[in-house]
JSON list of C-alpha atoms and ligand atoms in Angstrom, two decimals:
[
{"chain": "K", "resi": 228, "resn": "MET", "atom": "CA", "xyz": [199.62, 67.96, 134.98]},
{"chain": "K", "resi": 229, "resn": "ILE", "atom": "CA", "xyz": [198.15, 66.10, 132.15]},
{"chain": "K", "resi": 230, "resn": "LYS", "atom": "CA", "xyz": [196.08, 63.67, 133.81]},
{"chain": "K", "resi": 231, "resn": "ILE", "atom": "CA", "xyz": [195.33, 60.18, 132.09]},
{"chain": "K", "resi": 232, "resn": "TYR", "atom": "CA", "xyz": [192.44, 58.06, 132.58]},
{"chain": "K", "resi": 233, "resn": "GLY", "atom": "CA", "xyz": [192.53, 53.79, 132.17]},
{"chain": "K", "resi": 234, "resn": "SER", "atom": "CA", "xyz": [195.71, 51.64, 132.36]},
{"chain": "K", "resi": 235, "resn": "VAL", "atom": "CA", "xyz": [198.60, 51.30, 130.43]},
{"chain": "K", "resi": 236, "resn": "LEU", "atom": "CA", "xyz": [196.89, 47.60, 129.17]},
{"chain": "K", "resi": 237, "resn": "SER", "atom": "CA", "xyz": [194.06, 49.35, 127.87]},
{"chain": "K", "resi": 238, "resn": "SER", "atom": "CA", "xyz": [193.40, 52.27, 125.00]},
{"chain": "K", "resi": 239, "resn": "SER", "atom": "CA", "xyz": [194.55, 54.79, 127.50]},
{"chain": "K", "resi": 240, "resn": "GLY", "atom": "CA", "xyz": [198.66, 52.97, 127.19]},
{"chain": "K", "resi": 241, "resn": "ARG", "atom": "CA", "xyz": [198.46, 54.64, 123.43]},
{"chain": "K", "resi": 242, "resn": "CYS", "atom": "CA", "xyz": [198.09, 58.21, 125.08]},
{"chain": "K", "resi": 243, "resn": "ILE", "atom": "CA", "xyz": [200.63, 56.74, 128.27]},
{"chain": "K", "resi": 244, "resn": "TRP", "atom": "CA", "xyz": [203.51, 56.12, 125.26]},
{"chain": "K", "resi": 245, "resn": "MET", "atom": "CA", "xyz": [202.34, 59.98, 123.86]},
{"chain": "K", "resi": 246, "resn": "ALA", "atom": "CA", "xyz": [202.59, 61.62, 127.16]},
{"chain": "K", "resi": 247, "resn": "GLU", "atom": "CA", "xyz": [206.34, 59.48, 127.73]},
{"chain": "K", "resi": 248, "resn": "GLU", "atom": "CA", "xyz": [206.95, 60.59, 123.94]},
{"chain": "K", "resi": 249, "resn": "ILE", "atom": "CA", "xyz": [206.47, 64.19, 124.34]},
{"chain": "K", "resi": 250, "resn": "GLY", "atom": "CA", "xyz": [208.32, 64.54, 127.67]},
{"chain": "K", "resi": 251, "resn": "GLN", "atom": "CA", "xyz": [205.62, 65.96, 129.90]},
{"chain": "K", "resi": 252, "resn": "GLU", "atom": "CA", "xyz": [204.81, 64.99, 133.16]},
{"chain": "K", "resi": 253, "resn": "TRP", "atom": "CA", "xyz": [201.75, 63.00, 133.46]},
{"chain": "K", "resi": 254, "resn": "GLU", "atom": "CA", "xyz": [199.51, 61.41, 136.05]},
{"chain": "K", "resi": 255, "resn": "ASN", "atom": "CA", "xyz": [197.53, 58.02, 135.77]},
{"chain": "K", "resi": 256, "resn": "VAL", "atom": "CA", "xyz": [194.09, 58.04, 137.20]},
{"chain": "K", "resi": 257, "resn": "PRO", "atom": "CA", "xyz": [192.97, 54.46, 137.84]},
{"chain": "K", "resi": 258, "resn": "VAL", "atom": "CA", "xyz": [189.64, 53.65, 136.80]},
{"chain": "K", "resi": 259, "resn": "ASP", "atom": "CA", "xyz": [187.79, 50.83, 138.37]},
{"chain": "K", "resi": 260, "resn": "PHE", "atom": "CA", "xyz": [186.16, 48.66, 135.37]},
{"chain": "K", "resi": 261, "resn": "LYS", "atom": "CA", "xyz": [185.23, 45.49, 137.68]},
{"chain": "K", "resi": 262, "resn": "ASN", "atom": "CA", "xyz": [182.72, 48.33, 139.82]},
{"chain": "K", "resi": 263, "resn": "ARG", "atom": "CA", "xyz": [181.80, 49.51, 136.30]},
{"chain": "K", "resi": 264, "resn": "GLU", "atom": "CA", "xyz": [183.60, 53.19, 137.17]},
{"chain": "K", "resi": 265, "resn": "HIS", "atom": "CA", "xyz": [183.45, 53.39, 133.51]},
{"chain": "K", "resi": 266, "resn": "LYS", "atom": "CA", "xyz": [179.70, 53.72, 133.60]},
{"chain": "K", "resi": 267, "resn": "SER", "atom": "CA", "xyz": [179.32, 56.46, 136.92]},
{"chain": "K", "resi": 268, "resn": "ALA", "atom": "CA", "xyz": [177.59, 59.49, 136.34]},
{"chain": "K", "resi": 269, "resn": "SER", "atom": "CA", "xyz": [180.91, 61.19, 137.26]},
{"chain": "K", "resi": 270, "resn": "TYR", "atom": "CA", "xyz": [182.66, 59.51, 134.61]},
{"chain": "K", "resi": 271, "resn": "LEU", "atom": "CA", "xyz": [180.32, 60.03, 131.63]},
{"chain": "K", "resi": 272, "resn": "LYS", "atom": "CA", "xyz": [180.58, 63.77, 132.40]},
{"chain": "K", "resi": 273, "resn": "LEU", "atom": "CA", "xyz": [184.22, 63.34, 131.83]},
{"chain": "K", "resi": 274, "resn": "ASN", "atom": "CA", "xyz": [183.30, 60.52, 128.57]},
{"chain": "K", "resi": 275, "resn": "PRO", "atom": "CA", "xyz": [179.79, 60.46, 127.64]},
{"chain": "K", "resi": 276, "resn": "ASN", "atom": "CA", "xyz": [181.08, 57.08, 125.47]},
{"chain": "K", "resi": 277, "resn": "GLY", "atom": "CA", "xyz": [182.03, 55.68, 129.00]},
{"chain": "K", "resi": 278, "resn": "LYS", "atom": "CA", "xyz": [185.41, 53.86, 127.74]},
{"chain": "K", "resi": 279, "resn": "VAL", "atom": "CA", "xyz": [188.74, 54.73, 128.51]},
{"chain": "K", "resi": 280, "resn": "PRO", "atom": "CA", "xyz": [190.73, 57.16, 128.00]},
{"chain": "K", "resi": 281, "resn": "VAL", "atom": "CA", "xyz": [190.11, 60.53, 129.03]},
{"chain": "K", "resi": 282, "resn": "VAL", "atom": "CA", "xyz": [192.69, 62.79, 129.10]},
{"chain": "K", "resi": 283, "resn": "VAL", "atom": "CA", "xyz": [192.62, 66.02, 131.23]},
{"chain": "K", "resi": 284, "resn": "ASP", "atom": "CA", "xyz": [194.83, 68.68, 130.61]},
{"chain": "K", "resi": 285, "resn": "GLY", "atom": "CA", "xyz": [194.68, 71.65, 133.33]},
{"chain": "K", "resi": 286, "resn": "GLU", "atom": "CA", "xyz": [190.55, 72.61, 132.55]},
{"chain": "K", "resi": 287, "resn": "TYR", "atom": "CA", "xyz": [190.64, 70.59, 129.17]},
{"chain": "K", "resi": 288, "resn": "VAL", "atom": "CA", "xyz": [188.64, 67.48, 129.06]},
{"chain": "K", "resi": 289, "resn": "ILE", "atom": "CA", "xyz": [189.11, 65.14, 125.59]},
{"chain": "K", "resi": 290, "resn": "TRP", "atom": "CA", "xyz": [188.42, 61.45, 125.36]},
{"chain": "K", "resi": 291, "resn": "GLU", "atom": "CA", "xyz": [189.20, 59.29, 121.69]},
{"chain": "K", "resi": 292, "resn": "SER", "atom": "CA", "xyz": [192.95, 58.06, 121.97]},
{"chain": "K", "resi": 293, "resn": "VAL", "atom": "CA", "xyz": [193.89, 59.23, 118.65]},
{"chain": "K", "resi": 294, "resn": "ALA", "atom": "CA", "xyz": [192.35, 62.61, 119.02]},
{"chain": "K", "resi": 295, "resn": "ILE", "atom": "CA", "xyz": [194.06, 62.90, 122.33]},
{"chain": "K", "resi": 296, "resn": "ASN", "atom": "CA", "xyz": [197.20, 62.17, 120.93]},
{"chain": "K", "resi": 297, "resn": "THR", "atom": "CA", "xyz": [196.73, 64.86, 118.00]},
{"chain": "K", "resi": 298, "resn": "TYR", "atom": "CA", "xyz": [195.78, 67.39, 120.86]},
{"chain": "K", "resi": 299, "resn": "LEU", "atom": "CA", "xyz": [199.20, 66.61, 122.53]},
{"chain": "K", "resi": 300, "resn": "ALA", "atom": "CA", "xyz": [201.38, 66.74, 119.58]},
{"chain": "K", "resi": 301, "resn": "GLU", "atom": "CA", "xyz": [199.44, 70.18, 118.14]},
{"chain": "K", "resi": 302, "resn": "LYS", "atom": "CA", "xyz": [200.24, 71.35, 121.81]},
{"chain": "K", "resi": 303, "resn": "TYR", "atom": "CA", "xyz": [203.91, 69.71, 123.26]},
{"chain": "K", "resi": 304, "resn": "GLN", "atom": "CA", "xyz": [205.69, 68.72, 119.36]},
{"chain": "K", "resi": 305, "resn": "PRO", "atom": "CA", "xyz": [204.25, 69.26, 117.11]},
{"chain": "K", "resi": 306, "resn": "ALA", "atom": "CA", "xyz": [206.89, 68.15, 114.50]},
{"chain": "K", "resi": 307, "resn": "LEU", "atom": "CA", "xyz": [205.45, 64.38, 115.69]},
{"chain": "K", "resi": 308, "resn": "LEU", "atom": "CA", "xyz": [202.57, 65.47, 113.02]},
{"chain": "K", "resi": 309, "resn": "GLY", "atom": "CA", "xyz": [204.52, 65.99, 110.36]},
{"chain": "K", "resi": 310, "resn": "LEU", "atom": "CA", "xyz": [207.08, 68.49, 109.36]},
{"chain": "K", "resi": 311, "resn": "SER", "atom": "CA", "xyz": [205.41, 69.53, 105.66]},
{"chain": "K", "resi": 312, "resn": "LEU", "atom": "CA", "xyz": [201.41, 70.21, 105.04]},
{"chain": "K", "resi": 313, "resn": "GLU", "atom": "CA", "xyz": [201.82, 66.95, 102.77]},
{"chain": "K", "resi": 314, "resn": "GLU", "atom": "CA", "xyz": [202.81, 64.79, 105.76]},
{"chain": "K", "resi": 315, "resn": "ARG", "atom": "CA", "xyz": [200.74, 65.62, 107.98]},
{"chain": "K", "resi": 316, "resn": "GLY", "atom": "CA", "xyz": [197.81, 65.29, 105.98]},
{"chain": "K", "resi": 317, "resn": "HIS", "atom": "CA", "xyz": [199.23, 61.30, 105.41]},
{"chain": "K", "resi": 318, "resn": "VAL", "atom": "CA", "xyz": [200.27, 61.45, 108.91]},
{"chain": "K", "resi": 319, "resn": "HIS", "atom": "CA", "xyz": [196.31, 62.31, 109.64]},
{"chain": "K", "resi": 320, "resn": "GLN", "atom": "CA", "xyz": [195.40, 59.70, 106.38]},
{"chain": "K", "resi": 321, "resn": "TRP", "atom": "CA", "xyz": [197.12, 56.59, 108.51]},
{"chain": "K", "resi": 322, "resn": "ASN", "atom": "CA", "xyz": [195.97, 58.13, 111.89]},
{"chain": "K", "resi": 323, "resn": "TYR", "atom": "CA", "xyz": [192.20, 57.52, 110.48]},
{"chain": "K", "resi": 324, "resn": "TRP", "atom": "CA", "xyz": [192.83, 54.62, 108.56]},
{"chain": "K", "resi": 325, "resn": "ALA", "atom": "CA", "xyz": [194.08, 52.74, 112.09]},
{"chain": "K", "resi": 326, "resn": "VAL", "atom": "CA", "xyz": [190.99, 54.03, 113.53]},
{"chain": "K", "resi": 327, "resn": "ALA", "atom": "CA", "xyz": [188.31, 53.23, 110.72]},
{"chain": "K", "resi": 328, "resn": "ASN", "atom": "CA", "xyz": [190.50, 49.20, 109.82]},
{"chain": "K", "resi": 329, "resn": "ILE", "atom": "CA", "xyz": [192.54, 48.35, 112.58]},
{"chain": "K", "resi": 330, "resn": "SER", "atom": "CA", "xyz": [191.16, 49.52, 115.92]},
{"chain": "K", "resi": 331, "resn": "LEU", "atom": "CA", "xyz": [188.09, 47.21, 115.99]},
{"chain": "K", "resi": 332, "resn": "PRO", "atom": "CA", "xyz": [189.83, 43.88, 115.22]},
{"chain": "K", "resi": 333, "resn": "VAL", "atom": "CA", "xyz": [192.29, 44.77, 117.41]},
{"chain": "K", "resi": 334, "resn": "GLU", "atom": "CA", "xyz": [189.12, 45.21, 120.34]},
{"chain": "K", "resi": 335, "resn": "VAL", "atom": "CA", "xyz": [187.65, 42.29, 119.41]},
{"chain": "K", "resi": 336, "resn": "LEU", "atom": "CA", "xyz": [191.05, 39.54, 119.58]},
{"chain": "K", "resi": 337, "resn": "THR", "atom": "CA", "xyz": [192.22, 41.37, 122.52]},
{"chain": "K", "resi": 338, "resn": "LEU", "atom": "CA", "xyz": [189.06, 41.00, 124.36]},
{"chain": "K", "resi": 339, "resn": "GLN", "atom": "CA", "xyz": [188.94, 36.99, 123.04]},
{"chain": "K", "resi": 340, "resn": "LYS", "atom": "CA", "xyz": [192.65, 36.62, 124.72]},
{"chain": "K", "resi": 341, "resn": "TRP", "atom": "CA", "xyz": [191.73, 38.90, 127.96]},
{"chain": "K", "resi": 342, "resn": "ARG", "atom": "CA", "xyz": [188.75, 36.56, 128.46]},
{"chain": "K", "resi": 343, "resn": "GLY", "atom": "CA", "xyz": [190.06, 33.02, 126.74]},
{"chain": "K", "resi": 344, "resn": "THR", "atom": "CA", "xyz": [186.97, 32.59, 124.86]},
{"chain": "K", "resi": 345, "resn": "PRO", "atom": "CA", "xyz": [186.78, 30.68, 121.73]},
{"chain": "K", "resi": 346, "resn": "ASP", "atom": "CA", "xyz": [186.84, 31.64, 117.82]},
{"chain": "K", "resi": 347, "resn": "ASN", "atom": "CA", "xyz": [183.10, 32.81, 117.14]},
{"chain": "K", "resi": 348, "resn": "GLU", "atom": "CA", "xyz": [181.89, 35.18, 113.82]},
{"chain": "K", "resi": 349, "resn": "GLU", "atom": "CA", "xyz": [183.39, 37.87, 115.30]},
{"chain": "K", "resi": 350, "resn": "THR", "atom": "CA", "xyz": [186.67, 37.13, 116.06]},
{"chain": "K", "resi": 351, "resn": "ALA", "atom": "CA", "xyz": [186.84, 35.52, 112.50]},
{"chain": "K", "resi": 352, "resn": "HIS", "atom": "CA", "xyz": [185.31, 38.64, 111.00]},
{"chain": "K", "resi": 353, "resn": "ALA", "atom": "CA", "xyz": [188.22, 40.53, 112.89]},
{"chain": "K", "resi": 354, "resn": "ARG", "atom": "CA", "xyz": [191.04, 38.06, 111.56]},
{"chain": "K", "resi": 355, "resn": "THR", "atom": "CA", "xyz": [189.62, 38.50, 107.79]},
{"chain": "K", "resi": 356, "resn": "GLU", "atom": "CA", "xyz": [189.59, 42.14, 108.25]},
{"chain": "K", "resi": 357, "resn": "LEU", "atom": "CA", "xyz": [193.23, 42.08, 109.72]},
{"chain": "K", "resi": 358, "resn": "ASP", "atom": "CA", "xyz": [193.97, 39.50, 106.44]},
{"chain": "K", "resi": 359, "resn": "ARG", "atom": "CA", "xyz": [191.83, 42.72, 103.82]},
{"chain": "K", "resi": 360, "resn": "PHE", "atom": "CA", "xyz": [194.50, 45.81, 105.85]},
{"chain": "K", "resi": 361, "resn": "LEU", "atom": "CA", "xyz": [197.29, 44.57, 107.40]},
{"chain": "K", "resi": 362, "resn": "PRO", "atom": "CA", "xyz": [199.00, 44.14, 103.53]},
{"chain": "K", "resi": 363, "resn": "ILE", "atom": "CA", "xyz": [198.04, 47.68, 102.83]},
{"chain": "K", "resi": 364, "resn": "LEU", "atom": "CA", "xyz": [200.70, 48.64, 105.76]},
{"chain": "K", "resi": 365, "resn": "GLU", "atom": "CA", "xyz": [203.05, 45.61, 104.86]},
{"chain": "K", "resi": 366, "resn": "GLN", "atom": "CA", "xyz": [203.32, 47.44, 101.60]},
{"chain": "K", "resi": 367, "resn": "ALA", "atom": "CA", "xyz": [203.31, 50.83, 102.57]},
{"chain": "K", "resi": 368, "resn": "LEU", "atom": "CA", "xyz": [206.38, 50.10, 105.34]},
{"chain": "K", "resi": 369, "resn": "HIS", "atom": "CA", "xyz": [208.68, 48.93, 102.00]},
{"chain": "K", "resi": 370, "resn": "GLU", "atom": "CA", "xyz": [211.83, 50.01, 102.69]},
{"chain": "K", "resi": 371, "resn": "LYS", "atom": "CA", "xyz": [210.70, 52.39, 104.79]},
{"chain": "K", "resi": 372, "resn": "THR", "atom": "CA", "xyz": [212.11, 53.70, 108.77]},
{"chain": "K", "resi": 373, "resn": "TYR", "atom": "CA", "xyz": [209.22, 54.96, 109.46]},
{"chain": "K", "resi": 374, "resn": "LEU", "atom": "CA", "xyz": [205.38, 55.49, 108.21]},
{"chain": "K", "resi": 375, "resn": "VAL", "atom": "CA", "xyz": [205.32, 59.02, 106.75]},
{"chain": "K", "resi": 376, "resn": "GLY", "atom": "CA", "xyz": [208.66, 60.95, 105.95]},
{"chain": "K", "resi": 377, "resn": "ASN", "atom": "CA", "xyz": [211.31, 60.70, 108.35]},
{"chain": "K", "resi": 378, "resn": "PRO", "atom": "CA", "xyz": [211.37, 61.19, 111.40]},
{"chain": "K", "resi": 379, "resn": "PHE", "atom": "CA", "xyz": [208.80, 58.90, 113.66]},
{"chain": "K", "resi": 380, "resn": "THR", "atom": "CA", "xyz": [205.28, 60.47, 113.92]},
{"chain": "K", "resi": 381, "resn": "ILE", "atom": "CA", "xyz": [201.95, 59.84, 115.65]},
{"chain": "K", "resi": 382, "resn": "ALA", "atom": "CA", "xyz": [200.76, 57.73, 112.90]},
{"chain": "K", "resi": 383, "resn": "ASP", "atom": "CA", "xyz": [204.25, 55.02, 113.96]},
{"chain": "K", "resi": 384, "resn": "LEU", "atom": "CA", "xyz": [203.12, 55.31, 117.37]},
{"chain": "K", "resi": 385, "resn": "ASN", "atom": "CA", "xyz": [199.15, 54.85, 116.88]},
{"chain": "K", "resi": 386, "resn": "LEU", "atom": "CA", "xyz": [199.65, 51.87, 114.73]},
{"chain": "K", "resi": 387, "resn": "ALA", "atom": "CA", "xyz": [202.62, 50.86, 116.62]},
{"chain": "K", "resi": 388, "resn": "SER", "atom": "CA", "xyz": [200.73, 50.58, 119.71]},
{"chain": "K", "resi": 389, "resn": "TYR", "atom": "CA", "xyz": [197.41, 49.14, 117.82]},
{"chain": "K", "resi": 390, "resn": "LEU", "atom": "CA", "xyz": [200.14, 45.93, 116.81]},
{"chain": "K", "resi": 391, "resn": "ALA", "atom": "CA", "xyz": [201.33, 45.63, 119.92]},
{"chain": "K", "resi": 392, "resn": "GLY", "atom": "CA", "xyz": [197.71, 44.88, 121.03]},
{"chain": "K", "resi": 393, "resn": "LEU", "atom": "CA", "xyz": [197.59, 42.38, 118.47]},
{"chain": "K", "resi": 394, "resn": "ARG", "atom": "CA", "xyz": [200.82, 40.80, 119.47]},
{"chain": "K", "resi": 395, "resn": "TRP", "atom": "CA", "xyz": [199.40, 40.55, 123.37]},
{"chain": "K", "resi": 396, "resn": "ALA", "atom": "CA", "xyz": [196.68, 38.52, 121.47]},
{"chain": "K", "resi": 397, "resn": "GLY", "atom": "CA", "xyz": [198.78, 36.35, 119.64]},
{"chain": "K", "resi": 398, "resn": "ILE", "atom": "CA", "xyz": [198.46, 37.28, 116.36]},
{"chain": "K", "resi": 399, "resn": "GLU", "atom": "CA", "xyz": [200.57, 35.77, 113.77]},
{"chain": "K", "resi": 400, "resn": "MET", "atom": "CA", "xyz": [202.73, 38.23, 111.80]},
{"chain": "K", "resi": 401, "resn": "THR", "atom": "CA", "xyz": [205.55, 36.40, 110.25]},
{"chain": "K", "resi": 402, "resn": "SER", "atom": "CA", "xyz": [203.45, 37.09, 106.43]},
{"chain": "K", "resi": 403, "resn": "TYR", "atom": "CA", "xyz": [204.37, 40.70, 107.42]},
{"chain": "K", "resi": 404, "resn": "PRO", "atom": "CA", "xyz": [207.74, 41.20, 107.34]},
{"chain": "K", "resi": 405, "resn": "ASN", "atom": "CA", "xyz": [208.10, 44.73, 106.84]},
{"chain": "K", "resi": 406, "resn": "ILE", "atom": "CA", "xyz": [205.71, 45.53, 109.69]},
{"chain": "K", "resi": 407, "resn": "VAL", "atom": "CA", "xyz": [207.57, 43.40, 112.02]},
{"chain": "K", "resi": 408, "resn": "ARG", "atom": "CA", "xyz": [211.05, 44.97, 111.61]},
{"chain": "K", "resi": 409, "resn": "TRP", "atom": "CA", "xyz": [209.50, 48.37, 111.66]},
{"chain": "K", "resi": 410, "resn": "PHE", "atom": "CA", "xyz": [207.49, 47.52, 115.00]},
{"chain": "K", "resi": 411, "resn": "GLU", "atom": "CA", "xyz": [210.62, 46.06, 116.41]},
{"chain": "K", "resi": 412, "resn": "ARG", "atom": "CA", "xyz": [212.66, 49.43, 115.75]},
{"chain": "K", "resi": 413, "resn": "ILE", "atom": "CA", "xyz": [209.59, 51.55, 117.19]},
{"chain": "K", "resi": 414, "resn": "ALA", "atom": "CA", "xyz": [209.18, 49.23, 120.19]},
{"chain": "K", "resi": 415, "resn": "GLN", "atom": "CA", "xyz": [212.89, 50.60, 120.97]},
{"chain": "K", "resi": 416, "resn": "ARG", "atom": "CA", "xyz": [211.82, 53.50, 121.62]},
{"chain": "K", "resi": 417, "resn": "PRO", "atom": "CA", "xyz": [212.90, 55.00, 125.13]},
{"chain": "K", "resi": 418, "resn": "ALA", "atom": "CA", "xyz": [209.01, 56.24, 125.67]},
{"chain": "K", "resi": 419, "resn": "PHE", "atom": "CA", "xyz": [207.32, 52.70, 124.43]},
{"chain": "K", "resi": 420, "resn": "GLN", "atom": "CA", "xyz": [209.91, 50.34, 126.97]},
{"chain": "K", "resi": 421, "resn": "LYS", "atom": "CA", "xyz": [209.06, 53.11, 129.82]},
{"chain": "K", "resi": 422, "resn": "THR", "atom": "CA", "xyz": [205.06, 52.78, 129.15]},
{"chain": "K", "resi": 423, "resn": "ILE", "atom": "CA", "xyz": [205.40, 48.75, 129.02]},
{"chain": "K", "resi": 424, "resn": "ALA", "atom": "CA", "xyz": [207.03, 48.71, 132.29]},
{"chain": "K", "resi": 425, "resn": "LYS", "atom": "CA", "xyz": [204.05, 50.49, 133.84]},
{"chain": "K", "resi": 426, "resn": "LYS", "atom": "CA", "xyz": [202.35, 46.76, 133.08]},
{"chain": "K", "resi": 427, "resn": "GLY", "atom": "CA", "xyz": [202.94, 45.55, 136.70]},
{"chain": "K", "resi": 428, "resn": "GLU", "atom": "CA", "xyz": [202.59, 49.42, 138.38]},
{"chain": "K", "resi": 429, "resn": "MET", "atom": "CA", "xyz": [198.64, 49.75, 137.21]},
{"chain": "K", "resi": 430, "resn": "HIS", "atom": "CA", "xyz": [195.62, 47.92, 137.19]},
{"chain": "K", "resi": 431, "resn": "THR", "atom": "CA", "xyz": [192.30, 47.62, 135.73]},
{"chain": "E", "resi": 566, "resn": "LIG", "atom": "N1", "xyz": [188.20, 54.25, 119.72]},
{"chain": "E", "resi": 566, "resn": "LIG", "atom": "C1", "xyz": [188.25, 54.48, 121.57]},
{"chain": "E", "resi": 566, "resn": "LIG", "atom": "C2", "xyz": [187.83, 53.18, 122.18]},
{"chain": "E", "resi": 566, "resn": "LIG", "atom": "C3", "xyz": [187.68, 53.24, 123.73]},
{"chain": "E", "resi": 566, "resn": "LIG", "atom": "C4", "xyz": [187.86, 51.73, 123.88]},
{"chain": "E", "resi": 566, "resn": "LIG", "atom": "O1", "xyz": [186.94, 51.01, 123.29]},
{"chain": "E", "resi": 566, "resn": "LIG", "atom": "N2", "xyz": [188.29, 51.55, 125.22]},
{"chain": "E", "resi": 566, "resn": "LIG", "atom": "C5", "xyz": [187.71, 50.60, 126.05]},
{"chain": "E", "resi": 566, "resn": "LIG", "atom": "C6", "xyz": [189.08, 49.51, 127.00]},
{"chain": "E", "resi": 566, "resn": "LIG", "atom": "S1", "xyz": [190.30, 49.58, 125.18]},
{"chain": "E", "resi": 566, "resn": "LIG", "atom": "C7", "xyz": [186.94, 50.49, 126.95]},
{"chain": "E", "resi": 566, "resn": "LIG", "atom": "O2", "xyz": [187.08, 52.16, 127.82]},
{"chain": "E", "resi": 566, "resn": "LIG", "atom": "N3", "xyz": [185.56, 49.66, 126.69]},
{"chain": "E", "resi": 566, "resn": "LIG", "atom": "C8", "xyz": [184.77, 49.50, 127.80]},
{"chain": "E", "resi": 566, "resn": "LIG", "atom": "C9", "xyz": [183.25, 49.95, 127.04]},
{"chain": "E", "resi": 566, "resn": "LIG", "atom": "O3", "xyz": [183.09, 49.57, 126.03]},
{"chain": "E", "resi": 566, "resn": "LIG", "atom": "O4", "xyz": [182.36, 49.35, 128.15]},
{"chain": "E", "resi": 566, "resn": "LIG", "atom": "C10", "xyz": [189.29, 55.41, 121.81]},
{"chain": "E", "resi": 566, "resn": "LIG", "atom": "O5", "xyz": [190.49, 54.94, 120.71]},
{"chain": "E", "resi": 566, "resn": "LIG", "atom": "O6", "xyz": [190.09, 56.01, 122.83]}
]
């Protein structure tokens, strides 16, 4: 069974959604952030970065949420990577784009919300980066049901999970109607609904 370390409220949520999407049995391993379990010697053996998620699939260990989702798609449901070489290329393009441009602003703004701290230079920069990059996603979703081809791919899943973080952090998205329409549709997916329903069941 696939083991996913870390809570649905963290970057691990992206992999939990993926495990639901591919219909594989999975087990959550809580990581106690308050007691810094993510920095313990035994945890660092799994992920030397001291971050969640880590996924353990049998003997195989992998970290970095978007890489994990690519691995899970390759192994269990390759259609989620796109249906042709060109689609797979664009799925990777959006995955790398999300990690390069969206991931850090999401982390900064969700942490700000979590801690209830005021704006500072770092959060102002995060907002500027979103203003710079979200219009690119908005344009790409013009008259599109999914980001790359049709059907749904992990490019949709990964991007939508970052946007779920922004929504949770209270970031205003009304100036991006294509993103909102796309997100609302993706959020109807049973796997996403099952994932968010776990919020109450998990801690840390
Ligand atoms: N790029 C990483 C980011 C992982 C990440 O930042 N995880 C956070 C929780 S959302 C964490 O474990 N932070 C603890 C730390 O940085 O010490 C991924 O997508 O897996």
